[in-house]
Coordinates of C-alpha atoms in Angstrom, one line a residue:
M8 CA -34.4 -22.7 38.6
V9 CA -30.5 -22.4 38.1
T10 CA -29.3 -20.4 41.0
A11 CA -26.8 -17.7 41.1
E12 CA -24.4 -20.0 43.1
Q13 CA -24.5 -22.6 40.3
A14 CA -23.8 -20.1 37.7
N15 CA -20.9 -18.7 39.8
A16 CA -19.3 -22.2 40.3
E17 CA -19.1 -22.5 36.4
I18 CA -17.8 -18.9 36.1
N19 CA -15.1 -19.7 38.6
R20 CA -14.0 -22.9 36.8
L21 CA -13.9 -21.0 33.4
A22 CA -12.0 -18.1 34.8
S23 CA -9.5 -20.2 36.6
S24 CA -8.9 -22.3 33.4
V25 CA -8.3 -19.3 31.2
S26 CA -6.3 -17.5 33.7
S27 CA -3.7 -20.1 33.9
R28 CA -3.3 -20.0 29.9
Q29 CA -2.2 -16.3 29.9
E30 CA 1.3 -16.0 28.3
A31 CA 4.2 -14.0 29.7
D32 CA 3.4 -10.9 27.4
G33 CA -0.1 -10.8 28.7
A34 CA -1.8 -12.2 25.6
W35 CA -3.8 -15.4 25.0
R36 CA -3.2 -17.5 22.1
F37 CA -5.6 -20.0 20.9
C38 CA -5.4 -21.9 17.7
L39 CA -7.8 -20.5 14.9
D40 CA -8.9 -23.4 12.6
A41 CA -10.1 -22.6 9.2
G42 CA -10.0 -26.1 7.7
P43 CA -7.5 -27.7 5.4
L44 CA -7.1 -24.8 2.8
T45 CA -4.0 -23.1 4.4
N46 CA -2.1 -26.4 4.9
S47 CA -2.9 -27.5 1.5
F48 CA -1.8 -24.3 -0.3
F49 CA 1.3 -24.0 1.9
I50 CA 2.4 -27.4 0.5
I51 CA 1.7 -26.3 -3.1
A52 CA 3.7 -23.2 -2.5
L53 CA 6.7 -24.8 -1.0
R54 CA 6.8 -27.2 -3.8
A55 CA 6.5 -24.3 -6.4
L56 CA 9.4 -22.6 -4.5
E57 CA 11.5 -25.8 -4.5
M58 CA 12.3 -25.4 -0.9
E59 CA 13.7 -28.3 1.0
E60 CA 11.1 -28.3 3.8
E61 CA 10.2 -32.1 3.9
R62 CA 9.8 -32.3 7.7
L63 CA 7.3 -29.2 7.5
I64 CA 5.5 -30.5 4.6
G65 CA 5.2 -33.9 6.2
Q66 CA 3.7 -32.2 9.3
L67 CA 1.2 -30.3 7.1
A68 CA 0.1 -33.4 5.2
D69 CA -0.4 -35.4 8.3
A70 CA -2.7 -32.8 9.6
I71 CA -4.7 -32.7 6.4
R72 CA -5.0 -36.6 6.2
A73 CA -6.2 -36.6 9.8
R74 CA -9.3 -34.5 8.7
Q75 CA -10.4 -36.9 5.8
E76 CA -13.8 -38.5 6.1
P77 CA -14.3 -42.2 5.9
G78 CA -15.9 -41.8 2.5
G79 CA -12.8 -39.9 1.1
A80 CA -13.8 -36.4 1.1
W81 CA -13.1 -33.4 3.4
K82 CA -15.7 -31.2 5.0
L83 CA -15.7 -27.7 6.1
Y84 CA -18.1 -28.3 9.0
H85 CA -19.5 -31.4 10.5
D86 CA -23.1 -31.5 8.9
E87 CA -21.9 -30.5 5.4
P88 CA -23.6 -33.2 3.2
E89 CA -21.1 -35.8 1.8
G90 CA -18.1 -33.4 1.6
N91 CA -16.8 -30.1 0.2
I92 CA -15.4 -30.3 -3.4
S93 CA -13.0 -27.4 -3.0
A94 CA -11.6 -28.7 0.3
T95 CA -11.2 -32.0 -1.2
V96 CA -9.5 -30.9 -4.4
Q97 CA -7.0 -28.8 -2.2
S98 CA -6.4 -31.7 0.0
Y99 CA -6.0 -34.3 -2.6
C100 CA -3.5 -32.2 -4.5
A101 CA -1.4 -31.4 -1.4
L102 CA -1.3 -34.9 -0.2
L103 CA 0.0 -36.0 -3.7
L104 CA 2.5 -33.3 -3.9
S105 CA 3.8 -34.0 -0.4
G106 CA 5.1 -37.4 -1.7
K107 CA 3.8 -39.2 1.3
H108 CA 0.6 -40.3 -0.3
K109 CA 0.1 -42.1 -3.7
A110 CA -2.8 -41.8 -6.0
D111 CA -3.5 -45.6 -6.0
E112 CA -3.9 -45.8 -2.0
P113 CA -7.5 -46.5 -1.0
H114 CA -7.9 -43.2 0.8
M115 CA -6.6 -41.3 -2.3
A116 CA -8.7 -43.2 -4.8
A117 CA -11.7 -42.5 -2.6
A118 CA -11.0 -38.8 -2.6
K119 CA -10.7 -38.9 -6.5
R120 CA -13.9 -40.6 -6.8
F121 CA -15.6 -38.0 -4.8
I122 CA -14.1 -35.2 -6.9
D123 CA -15.2 -36.8 -10.0
A124 CA -18.6 -37.5 -8.8
Q125 CA -19.0 -33.7 -7.8
G126 CA -18.1 -32.6 -11.2
G127 CA -14.3 -31.9 -10.8
T128 CA -12.4 -28.8 -10.5
A129 CA -15.0 -26.8 -12.4
R130 CA -17.1 -27.0 -9.3
T131 CA -14.5 -25.7 -6.8
D132 CA -14.5 -22.1 -5.4
L133 CA -12.5 -19.2 -7.0
I134 CA -9.4 -19.3 -4.8
T135 CA -9.0 -23.0 -5.6
K136 CA -9.3 -22.4 -9.3
V137 CA -6.8 -19.8 -9.1
I138 CA -4.1 -21.8 -7.2
L139 CA -4.8 -24.8 -9.7
A140 CA -4.4 -22.5 -12.7
M141 CA -1.1 -21.3 -11.2
I142 CA 0.2 -24.9 -11.2
G143 CA -1.2 -25.8 -14.5
Q144 CA -4.2 -27.6 -13.4
Y145 CA -6.9 -25.1 -14.5
R146 CA -7.1 -22.9 -17.5
W147 CA -6.6 -19.1 -16.8
R148 CA -8.9 -18.0 -19.5
N149 CA -11.7 -19.9 -18.0
H150 CA -11.9 -17.6 -15.0
F151 CA -10.9 -14.2 -13.5
M152 CA -10.4 -12.2 -16.6
V153 CA -10.7 -8.9 -14.9
P154 CA -8.5 -6.3 -16.7
I155 CA -5.4 -5.4 -14.6
E156 CA -6.1 -1.8 -15.6
L157 CA -8.5 -1.8 -12.7
L158 CA -5.6 -1.2 -10.5
L159 CA -5.0 2.3 -12.1
L160 CA -8.4 3.7 -11.6
P161 CA -8.6 6.3 -9.0
P162 CA -10.8 6.0 -5.8
E163 CA -13.1 8.8 -7.4
A164 CA -13.9 6.8 -10.5
P165 CA -17.3 5.2 -11.1
V166 CA -15.7 1.8 -10.2
S167 CA -12.3 1.6 -8.6
F168 CA -9.9 -1.0 -7.0
Y169 CA -10.6 0.9 -3.7
D170 CA -14.3 0.1 -3.9
F171 CA -13.2 -3.4 -2.9
A172 CA -13.0 -4.2 0.8
G173 CA -9.4 -4.0 2.0
Y174 CA -9.3 -7.8 2.8
A175 CA -10.5 -8.5 -0.7
R176 CA -8.0 -6.0 -2.5
V177 CA -4.9 -7.8 -0.9
H178 CA -6.2 -11.1 -2.5
I179 CA -7.3 -9.5 -5.8
A180 CA -4.0 -7.6 -6.7
P181 CA -1.8 -10.8 -6.7
V182 CA -4.4 -12.6 -8.6
L183 CA -4.6 -9.9 -11.2
L184 CA -0.9 -9.9 -11.7
A185 CA -0.7 -13.7 -12.1
A186 CA -3.7 -13.7 -14.3
D187 CA -2.5 -11.0 -16.6
R188 CA 0.6 -13.1 -17.3
R189 CA -1.6 -16.4 -17.4
F190 CA 1.3 -17.6 -15.2
I191 CA 1.9 -21.3 -14.6
S192 CA 4.5 -22.5 -12.2
G193 CA 5.9 -25.1 -14.6
L194 CA 7.6 -27.7 -12.4
P195 CA 7.7 -31.3 -13.3
V196 CA 6.2 -32.2 -9.9
F197 CA 2.9 -30.5 -10.9
Q198 CA 2.5 -32.7 -14.0
T199 CA 1.7 -35.6 -11.5
L200 CA -1.7 -34.1 -10.7
P201 CA -4.5 -35.3 -12.8
F202 CA -6.8 -32.5 -13.5
A203 CA -5.5 -30.7 -16.5
G204 CA -4.4 -33.5 -18.6
G205 CA -0.9 -32.2 -18.7
T206 CA 0.5 -28.7 -18.2
A207 CA 1.1 -27.5 -21.7
P208 CA -0.2 -23.9 -21.6
L209 CA -2.7 -22.6 -23.8
E210 CA -1.8 -19.8 -26.1
G211 CA -0.9 -16.7 -24.1
E212 CA -0.2 -18.7 -21.0
Q213 CA 3.2 -18.1 -19.4
T214 CA 5.2 -20.9 -17.7
A215 CA 7.7 -19.8 -15.1
G216 CA 10.8 -18.6 -16.6
G217 CA 9.3 -18.1 -20.1
S218 CA 8.7 -15.0 -22.2
P219 CA 5.7 -12.7 -21.5
P220 CA 2.6 -13.7 -23.4
P221 CA 1.2 -11.7 -26.2
E222 CA -1.4 -9.3 -25.3
L223 CA -4.7 -11.2 -25.9
E224 CA -8.0 -9.6 -26.3
P225 CA -10.5 -12.3 -25.1
Q226 CA -14.2 -11.6 -25.4
L227 CA -14.7 -8.9 -22.8
T228 CA -18.0 -8.2 -20.9
E229 CA -19.3 -4.7 -21.1
A230 CA -18.0 -4.1 -17.4
Q231 CA -14.4 -5.3 -18.5
R232 CA -14.3 -3.1 -21.7
S233 CA -15.6 -0.2 -19.6
I234 CA -12.7 -0.5 -17.3
K235 CA -10.1 -0.6 -20.1
E236 CA -11.6 2.4 -21.7
L237 CA -11.9 4.4 -18.7
A238 CA -8.3 3.7 -17.7
A239 CA -7.0 4.9 -21.0
K240 CA -9.2 8.0 -20.9
L241 CA -7.9 8.9 -17.3
I242 CA -4.3 7.6 -17.6
G243 CA -2.8 7.7 -21.1
L244 CA -2.1 5.6 -24.1
P245 CA -3.4 2.0 -24.1
E246 CA 0.0 0.5 -25.0
K247 CA 1.4 1.9 -21.9
L248 CA -1.4 0.7 -19.4
H249 CA -0.3 -2.9 -18.8
E250 CA 3.2 -1.9 -17.9
R251 CA 2.0 0.7 -15.5
A252 CA -0.7 -1.5 -14.1
R253 CA 1.7 -4.3 -13.4
A254 CA 4.0 -1.9 -11.7
A255 CA 1.0 -0.6 -9.7
G256 CA 0.1 -4.1 -8.7
V257 CA 3.6 -5.0 -7.3
R258 CA 3.8 -1.6 -5.5
F259 CA 0.4 -2.1 -3.9
I260 CA 1.6 -5.5 -2.5
L261 CA 5.0 -4.4 -1.3
E262 CA 3.5 -1.4 0.4
R263 CA 1.2 -3.5 2.5
L264 CA 3.7 -6.2 4.0
E265 CA 3.5 -6.6 7.7
P266 CA 6.7 -6.7 9.8
N267 CA 6.8 -10.6 9.6
G268 CA 6.8 -10.4 5.8
T269 CA 3.2 -11.5 5.3
L270 CA 0.7 -9.6 3.2
Y271 CA -1.8 -8.0 5.7
G272 CA -1.2 -10.9 7.9
Y273 CA -3.2 -13.2 5.9
T274 CA -1.9 -16.7 4.8
T275 CA -4.1 -16.8 1.6
S276 CA -3.1 -13.4 0.4
T277 CA 0.6 -14.1 1.3
L278 CA 0.6 -17.3 -0.8
L279 CA -1.1 -15.6 -3.6
M280 CA 1.6 -12.9 -3.5
V281 CA 4.2 -15.4 -3.7
F282 CA 2.9 -16.8 -7.0
A283 CA 2.3 -13.2 -8.3
L284 CA 5.9 -12.1 -7.6
L285 CA 7.0 -15.3 -9.5
A286 CA 4.8 -14.3 -12.3
V287 CA 6.4 -10.9 -12.8
G288 CA 10.0 -12.3 -12.6
Y289 CA 10.9 -12.5 -9.1
D290 CA 13.6 -15.1 -8.0
K291 CA 12.5 -18.0 -5.9
R292 CA 14.9 -17.0 -3.3
D293 CA 14.2 -13.2 -3.4
P294 CA 14.3 -11.7 0.1
V295 CA 10.6 -10.6 -0.1
I296 CA 9.6 -14.4 -0.9
V297 CA 11.9 -15.9 1.7
R298 CA 10.6 -13.4 4.5
A299 CA 7.0 -14.2 3.5
V300 CA 7.6 -17.9 3.9
A301 CA 9.3 -17.4 7.3
G302 CA 6.4 -15.2 8.4
L303 CA 4.0 -17.9 7.5
K304 CA 5.8 -20.3 9.6
T305 CA 5.1 -18.0 12.7
L306 CA 1.4 -18.5 12.1
M307 CA 1.7 -22.3 12.8
C308 CA 0.0 -23.8 15.8
K309 CA -0.6 -27.2 17.2
L310 CA -4.1 -28.7 17.5
D311 CA -4.6 -32.4 18.6
G312 CA -1.1 -33.1 18.1
H313 CA -1.0 -31.8 14.5
S314 CA 0.5 -28.7 12.9
Y315 CA -2.0 -26.3 11.4
L316 CA -1.1 -23.1 9.4
Q317 CA -3.6 -20.6 10.6
N318 CA -5.0 -18.1 8.0
F319 CA -4.5 -15.4 10.5
T320 CA -4.0 -15.3 14.3
S321 CA -6.8 -14.2 16.6
T322 CA -4.6 -12.9 19.3
V323 CA -5.8 -9.4 19.8
W324 CA -9.4 -10.5 19.4
D325 CA -9.1 -13.4 22.0
T326 CA -7.2 -11.2 24.5
A327 CA -9.5 -8.3 24.4
L328 CA -12.6 -10.5 24.7
L329 CA -11.1 -12.6 27.4
T330 CA -9.9 -9.5 29.4
H331 CA -13.4 -8.1 29.2
A332 CA -15.1 -11.4 30.1
L333 CA -12.9 -11.8 33.2
Q334 CA -13.6 -8.4 34.4
Q335 CA -17.4 -8.8 33.8
A336 CA -17.2 -12.0 35.9
R337 CA -15.2 -10.1 38.7
M338 CA -12.9 -13.1 38.7
A339 CA -9.8 -11.5 37.3
E340 CA -6.6 -11.0 39.5
E341 CA -5.1 -7.3 39.1
A342 CA -1.9 -8.8 37.7
V343 CA -3.7 -10.7 34.9
I344 CA -5.6 -7.7 33.9
G345 CA -2.7 -5.5 34.0
K346 CA -0.5 -7.8 31.9
A347 CA -3.4 -8.0 29.3
G348 CA -3.9 -4.4 29.2
R349 CA -0.3 -3.6 28.5
Y350 CA -0.3 -6.1 25.7
L351 CA -3.5 -4.5 24.2
L352 CA -2.1 -1.1 24.6
S353 CA 1.1 -2.2 22.6
R354 CA -1.1 -3.2 19.7
Q355 CA -2.9 0.0 19.1
Q356 CA -2.2 1.1 15.4
T357 CA -0.7 4.5 15.0
A358 CA 0.0 4.3 11.2
Y359 CA -2.5 5.2 8.5
G360 CA -3.8 2.3 6.5
D361 CA -6.1 2.0 3.5
W362 CA -9.1 2.9 5.8
R363 CA -8.0 6.5 5.4
I364 CA -9.1 6.4 1.6
H365 CA -12.8 6.6 2.5
N366 CA -12.3 8.2 6.0
P367 CA -9.5 10.8 5.5
R368 CA -10.2 13.2 8.3
V369 CA -9.5 11.2 11.4
A370 CA -6.3 10.0 13.1
P371 CA -5.3 6.4 13.6
G372 CA -6.4 4.7 16.7
G373 CA -7.9 1.4 16.0
W374 CA -6.9 -2.2 16.7
G375 CA -6.7 -5.1 14.4
F376 CA -7.5 -8.8 14.8
S377 CA -4.1 -10.3 14.7
D378 CA -1.0 -9.6 16.7
V379 CA 1.0 -9.1 13.5
N380 CA -1.5 -6.4 12.2
T381 CA -0.1 -2.8 12.0
I382 CA -2.0 -1.1 9.1
N383 CA -5.4 -3.0 9.2
P384 CA -7.6 -2.1 12.1
D385 CA -11.3 -3.1 12.3
V386 CA -14.3 -1.8 14.2
D387 CA -15.0 -5.1 16.1
D388 CA -11.6 -5.5 17.4
T389 CA -11.4 -1.8 18.3
T390 CA -14.5 -2.0 20.5
A391 CA -13.5 -5.2 21.9
V392 CA -10.1 -3.7 23.1
L393 CA -11.9 -0.5 24.3
R394 CA -14.2 -2.5 26.5
A395 CA -11.2 -4.5 27.9
I396 CA -9.2 -1.3 28.9
R397 CA -12.3 0.8 30.1
R398 CA -11.6 0.2 33.8
L399 CA -7.9 0.9 33.4
R400 CA -8.3 4.4 32.3
K401 CA -8.4 5.6 35.9
A402 CA -5.1 4.4 36.8
D403 CA -3.0 5.3 33.9
A404 CA -3.3 8.3 31.6
K405 CA -1.8 6.0 28.7
Y406 CA -5.1 4.1 28.6
S407 CA -7.2 7.3 28.8
H408 CA -5.4 8.5 25.8
A409 CA -5.6 5.3 23.8
W410 CA -9.4 5.2 24.7
G411 CA -10.0 8.5 23.3
R412 CA -8.3 7.9 20.1
G413 CA -9.9 4.5 19.8
L414 CA -13.4 6.0 20.4
N415 CA -12.9 8.6 18.1
W416 CA -11.8 6.2 15.3
V417 CA -14.8 4.0 15.9
L418 CA -17.3 6.8 15.6
S419 CA -15.8 8.1 12.4
M420 CA -16.1 4.8 10.8
Q421 CA -19.9 4.9 10.7
N422 CA -21.3 4.4 7.2
A423 CA -23.5 6.9 5.5
D424 CA -26.4 4.5 5.9
G425 CA -26.2 4.6 9.7
G426 CA -24.6 1.2 10.1
W427 CA -21.0 0.1 10.8
P428 CA -18.7 -1.8 8.4
A429 CA -16.0 -4.3 9.7
F430 CA -12.8 -2.6 8.0
E431 CA -13.4 0.3 5.8
K432 CA -16.2 3.0 5.6
N433 CA -18.6 3.2 2.7
T434 CA -17.2 0.2 0.6
D435 CA -20.5 -0.9 -0.8
N436 CA -20.5 0.1 -4.5
K437 CA -23.1 -2.2 -6.1
L438 CA -21.3 -1.7 -9.6
L439 CA -18.7 -4.2 -8.4
T440 CA -21.2 -6.9 -8.8
L441 CA -21.1 -6.4 -12.6
L442 CA -17.5 -7.7 -12.5
P443 CA -17.0 -11.3 -13.4
I444 CA -15.7 -12.3 -10.0
E445 CA -17.2 -15.3 -8.2
N446 CA -19.0 -14.4 -5.0
V447 CA -18.1 -10.8 -5.2
R448 CA -21.0 -9.5 -3.2
A449 CA -20.0 -11.6 -0.2
A450 CA -16.2 -11.3 -0.6
G451 CA -15.6 -8.0 -2.3
I452 CA -17.4 -5.4 -0.3
D453 CA -17.7 -4.2 3.3
P454 CA -21.2 -3.0 3.9
S455 CA -23.0 -2.2 7.1
T456 CA -24.0 -5.5 9.0
A457 CA -26.3 -6.2 11.9
D458 CA -23.4 -7.9 13.9
L459 CA -21.0 -5.0 13.5
T460 CA -23.6 -2.3 14.1
G461 CA -25.2 -4.2 17.1
R462 CA -21.9 -4.9 18.7
T463 CA -20.9 -1.2 18.4
L464 CA -24.0 0.0 19.8
E465 CA -23.6 -2.4 22.8
F466 CA -20.1 -0.9 23.3
L467 CA -21.3 2.7 22.9
G468 CA -24.3 2.1 25.4
S469 CA -22.7 -0.1 27.9
D470 CA -19.0 1.1 28.1
A471 CA -19.0 4.7 26.5
G472 CA -22.3 5.9 28.1
L473 CA -24.1 7.0 25.0
T474 CA -27.7 6.7 24.3
A475 CA -30.1 7.0 21.4
K476 CA -30.3 10.7 21.9
L477 CA -27.0 11.0 20.2
P478 CA -27.5 11.3 16.4
A479 CA -24.8 8.8 15.5
V480 CA -26.5 6.3 17.9
E481 CA -30.0 7.1 16.6
R482 CA -29.0 6.5 13.0
A483 CA -27.6 3.2 13.9
V484 CA -30.7 2.1 15.7
R485 CA -32.7 3.1 12.9
W486 CA -30.6 1.1 10.4
L487 CA -31.1 -2.0 12.7
M488 CA -34.9 -1.5 12.8
N489 CA -34.9 -1.3 8.9
H490 CA -32.8 -4.4 8.5
Q491 CA -34.6 -6.9 10.8
D492 CA -36.2 -9.7 8.8
E493 CA -39.8 -10.5 8.9
D494 CA -39.3 -13.5 11.2
G495 CA -37.7 -11.3 13.8
S496 CA -34.1 -12.2 13.2
W497 CA -31.1 -10.4 11.8
I498 CA -28.2 -12.1 9.7
G499 CA -24.6 -11.7 10.8
R500 CA -21.8 -11.5 8.5
W501 CA -18.7 -12.7 10.7
G502 CA -20.5 -15.3 12.8
I503 CA -22.9 -18.2 12.2
C504 CA -25.2 -16.6 11.4
R505 CA -28.8 -15.6 12.4
I506 CA -28.2 -16.5 16.0
Y507 CA -25.1 -14.3 15.9
G508 CA -26.7 -11.4 14.2
T509 CA -29.7 -11.6 16.3
W510 CA -27.7 -11.5 19.5
A511 CA -25.6 -8.6 18.4
A512 CA -28.5 -6.5 17.3
L513 CA -30.6 -7.3 20.3
T514 CA -27.8 -6.6 22.9
G515 CA -26.9 -3.4 21.0
L516 CA -30.4 -2.0 21.0
M517 CA -30.9 -2.8 24.7
A518 CA -27.6 -1.1 25.7
V519 CA -28.6 2.2 24.1
G520 CA -31.9 2.4 25.8
C521 CA -34.4 0.6 23.4
P522 CA -37.6 -0.4 25.5
P523 CA -38.1 -4.1 26.2
G524 CA -41.6 -3.8 24.8
H525 CA -40.5 -2.4 21.5
T526 CA -42.0 -4.4 18.5
A527 CA -38.6 -5.3 17.1
V528 CA -37.3 -6.6 20.5
R529 CA -40.5 -8.7 20.9
R530 CA -40.3 -10.2 17.4
A531 CA -36.4 -11.0 18.1
V532 CA -37.2 -12.6 21.4
R533 CA -40.0 -14.8 20.0
W534 CA -37.6 -15.9 17.2
L535 CA -34.9 -16.9 19.6
E536 CA -37.4 -18.9 21.7
N537 CA -38.8 -20.5 18.5
V538 CA -35.4 -21.9 17.5
Q539 CA -34.3 -23.1 20.8
N540 CA -33.5 -26.7 21.0
T541 CA -35.1 -29.4 23.3
D542 CA -31.8 -29.7 25.1
G543 CA -32.1 -26.0 26.1
G544 CA -29.4 -24.8 23.8
W545 CA -29.1 -23.3 20.4
G546 CA -27.2 -24.5 17.2
E547 CA -27.1 -23.1 13.8
S548 CA -25.6 -24.8 10.8
C549 CA -22.9 -23.2 8.7
A550 CA -25.2 -23.8 5.8
S551 CA -27.2 -20.8 6.8
D552 CA -24.3 -18.7 5.6
V553 CA -24.9 -19.9 2.0
A554 CA -28.6 -20.4 2.1
G555 CA -29.4 -17.0 3.5
I556 CA -32.0 -18.4 5.8
Y557 CA -31.8 -20.1 9.2
V558 CA -30.7 -23.8 8.9
P559 CA -30.8 -25.6 12.2
L560 CA -27.7 -27.6 13.1
G561 CA -29.8 -30.2 15.0
Y562 CA -27.5 -30.0 17.9
S563 CA -26.5 -27.2 20.3
T564 CA -23.1 -25.4 20.6
P565 CA -21.8 -23.6 23.5
S566 CA -21.0 -20.2 21.7
Q567 CA -24.3 -20.0 20.0
T568 CA -26.2 -21.0 23.2
A569 CA -24.3 -18.2 25.0
W570 CA -25.2 -15.7 22.4
A571 CA -28.9 -16.6 22.5
T572 CA -29.0 -16.7 26.3
E573 CA -27.3 -13.4 26.7
A574 CA -29.7 -11.8 24.1
L575 CA -32.7 -13.0 26.0
L576 CA -31.3 -11.9 29.4
A577 CA -30.6 -8.4 27.8
A578 CA -34.0 -8.1 26.4
E579 CA -36.1 -9.5 29.3
R580 CA -33.8 -8.1 32.1
R581 CA -34.7 -11.2 34.1
P582 CA -34.0 -15.0 33.9
T583 CA -37.0 -16.3 31.7
A584 CA -37.6 -20.1 31.5
A585 CA -35.9 -20.1 28.0
A586 CA -32.8 -18.2 29.4
Q587 CA -32.7 -20.7 32.3
R588 CA -32.7 -23.6 29.9
G589 CA -29.8 -22.1 28.1
V590 CA -27.8 -21.7 31.2
R591 CA -28.6 -25.1 32.4
F592 CA -27.3 -26.3 28.9
L593 CA -24.0 -24.2 29.4
L594 CA -23.4 -25.9 32.7
E595 CA -23.7 -29.3 31.2
A596 CA -21.5 -28.5 28.2
G597 CA -18.8 -27.3 30.4
H598 CA -18.1 -30.9 31.3
W599 CA -18.1 -32.3 27.8
Q600 CA -15.1 -34.5 26.7
T601 CA -12.4 -32.5 24.8
G602 CA -13.0 -34.4 21.6
D603 CA -16.7 -33.6 21.3
W604 CA -17.2 -32.3 17.8
R605 CA -19.8 -29.8 19.0
L606 CA -16.9 -28.1 20.9
R607 CA -15.0 -27.7 17.4
Y608 CA -18.0 -26.7 15.3
P609 CA -17.1 -23.5 13.5
T610 CA -19.2 -20.7 14.6
G611 CA -17.0 -18.0 12.9
A612 CA -17.8 -17.0 9.4
G613 CA -15.1 -16.2 6.7
L614 CA -16.3 -16.6 3.1
P615 CA -19.7 -18.3 2.5
G616 CA -19.2 -21.8 1.3
S617 CA -15.4 -21.5 1.4
M618 CA -14.1 -20.7 4.8
Y619 CA -15.4 -21.1 8.4
M620 CA -13.6 -20.5 11.7
A621 CA -13.5 -22.6 14.7
Y622 CA -12.5 -20.3 17.5
H623 CA -11.2 -22.5 20.3
S624 CA -11.6 -19.5 22.8
Y625 CA -15.2 -19.2 22.0
N626 CA -16.2 -22.1 24.4
I627 CA -14.8 -20.0 27.2
I628 CA -15.5 -16.3 26.3
W629 CA -19.2 -16.3 25.5
P630 CA -20.4 -18.8 28.1
L631 CA -18.4 -16.7 30.7
L632 CA -20.2 -13.4 29.6
A633 CA -23.5 -15.2 29.4
L634 CA -23.3 -16.7 32.9
S635 CA -22.0 -13.6 34.5
R636 CA -25.1 -11.7 33.0
Y637 CA -27.3 -14.6 34.4
R638 CA -25.8 -14.5 37.9
E639 CA -26.6 -10.8 38.2
A640 CA -30.2 -11.3 36.9
A641 CA -30.7 -14.2 39.2
K642 CA -29.7 -12.6 42.4

């Protein structure tokens, strides 16, 4: 049996290593790695803007090249078969445009062979097709012909732009603007790319600086036609709709810029915004565009000596989780926690954001994921911060006030079905799935999920002292019970995937008083025990995210092992044999070499099949919490 003293030694090591990394403002800043997409698209955008950024472009290209597989492709995760067609197209285009790599070099020729063998650009994901269309390498009329009039439909309409989740809207609005103009950034440099067979636009496509296209009326689906007709009925004459919709799209974007000039703090939406503004006539040196590029540069980080553009920073999330983990481990110095608390307090959002549309009768009080977020709070970050500042309330009334506002906001965000979303309440309109938008169900809506509902319950039970006797808690428990799969697992949305969802649901249920002998608890425990690896750990492939079923990784990772171990300890309330094997694995993994790919495996989920996140904080946070729980159980 692993002793409490052995667990404590590893807790001490982890706590010491992370405490020394705290920055002067109290935050922890870890690089959040989401693959080659952001570096690639930044190079494309810088070329479209004709900015003299050769040193930066070279650094971005070097980081992309370092990730290329021996066979020529790029992967999103280690066990992805052969490679990822979208990541490879993105990377190949960016390397060619960087000027540092030529098409006839062996590694570039290998990449092109992979792309051709996989079916070419037609097999890429939606955001890749959109970027390629903007530079003349894909035909606009092939994809994303959603009427721009969607922007004008009010929230109370049967289908509205505001039925999309907030993170989807800030990506869709720029695409609608560019797609409506069939915009192509017609620079000669883009003609060097091989995919479109030249950049001469189709009828109705507009190159940069050209005149607006004639209003085309392609073959519309029933859903598209209904949007146009509804917009005309609610708003006015059809000939005025396009002009008003374009103006609404630009206004929507400009009203959601963060102080650093980025759109919602996301790299992808910001780069799409740049092209959208070019499409509607903005100059390449317009202050909005210049500020956006400068803001993106602040999201750069260093990883393995290479420069990566993060899609967003995880500073608030990492700082909140680490502050909580250090307190749970009872290893934090007062000065460390005090500095972290002051930083977190400064990031509470006091402005109303789009979340107010579906939740109008509550004051702001949430926290966002990134240190640049001011109008985009989410439930998971808010509960994470509230956990972190709970013990600080007694010493300072400011924390008590922030706690009250945050708790009130979290409770108000509960969906009508009893679960919790990530960003916005009741944004689960199934009619959106009728729109011709690829992957709209996964990327477009923000429904209740097992991970958000379970983690919120865990906070309410463990930190806010609430139990299933409270109606809101009882409804959430019922939602989780109704959404457990037959095998005993739950699927998570923002982590990989069934291990993540089952951990969140199980720890949440136990925190609000669910009895250990409950059928749902026993089924979940059996599932976790059945998928435990022979080395004592747990590991799930990112392929689960697309398949919708559990796909074993074949290896164990520290974060997924910590989730499973903590879930078993919560459910069993004692160090079972399975939990002890998990702890033993965590002790061994703490001494892996830095370059081990298992330490970098992405266990954070973004968009199924398109984006996964490797949180470099996770190998500290989750083992620290699991080992702390084990230490208490083993005494």
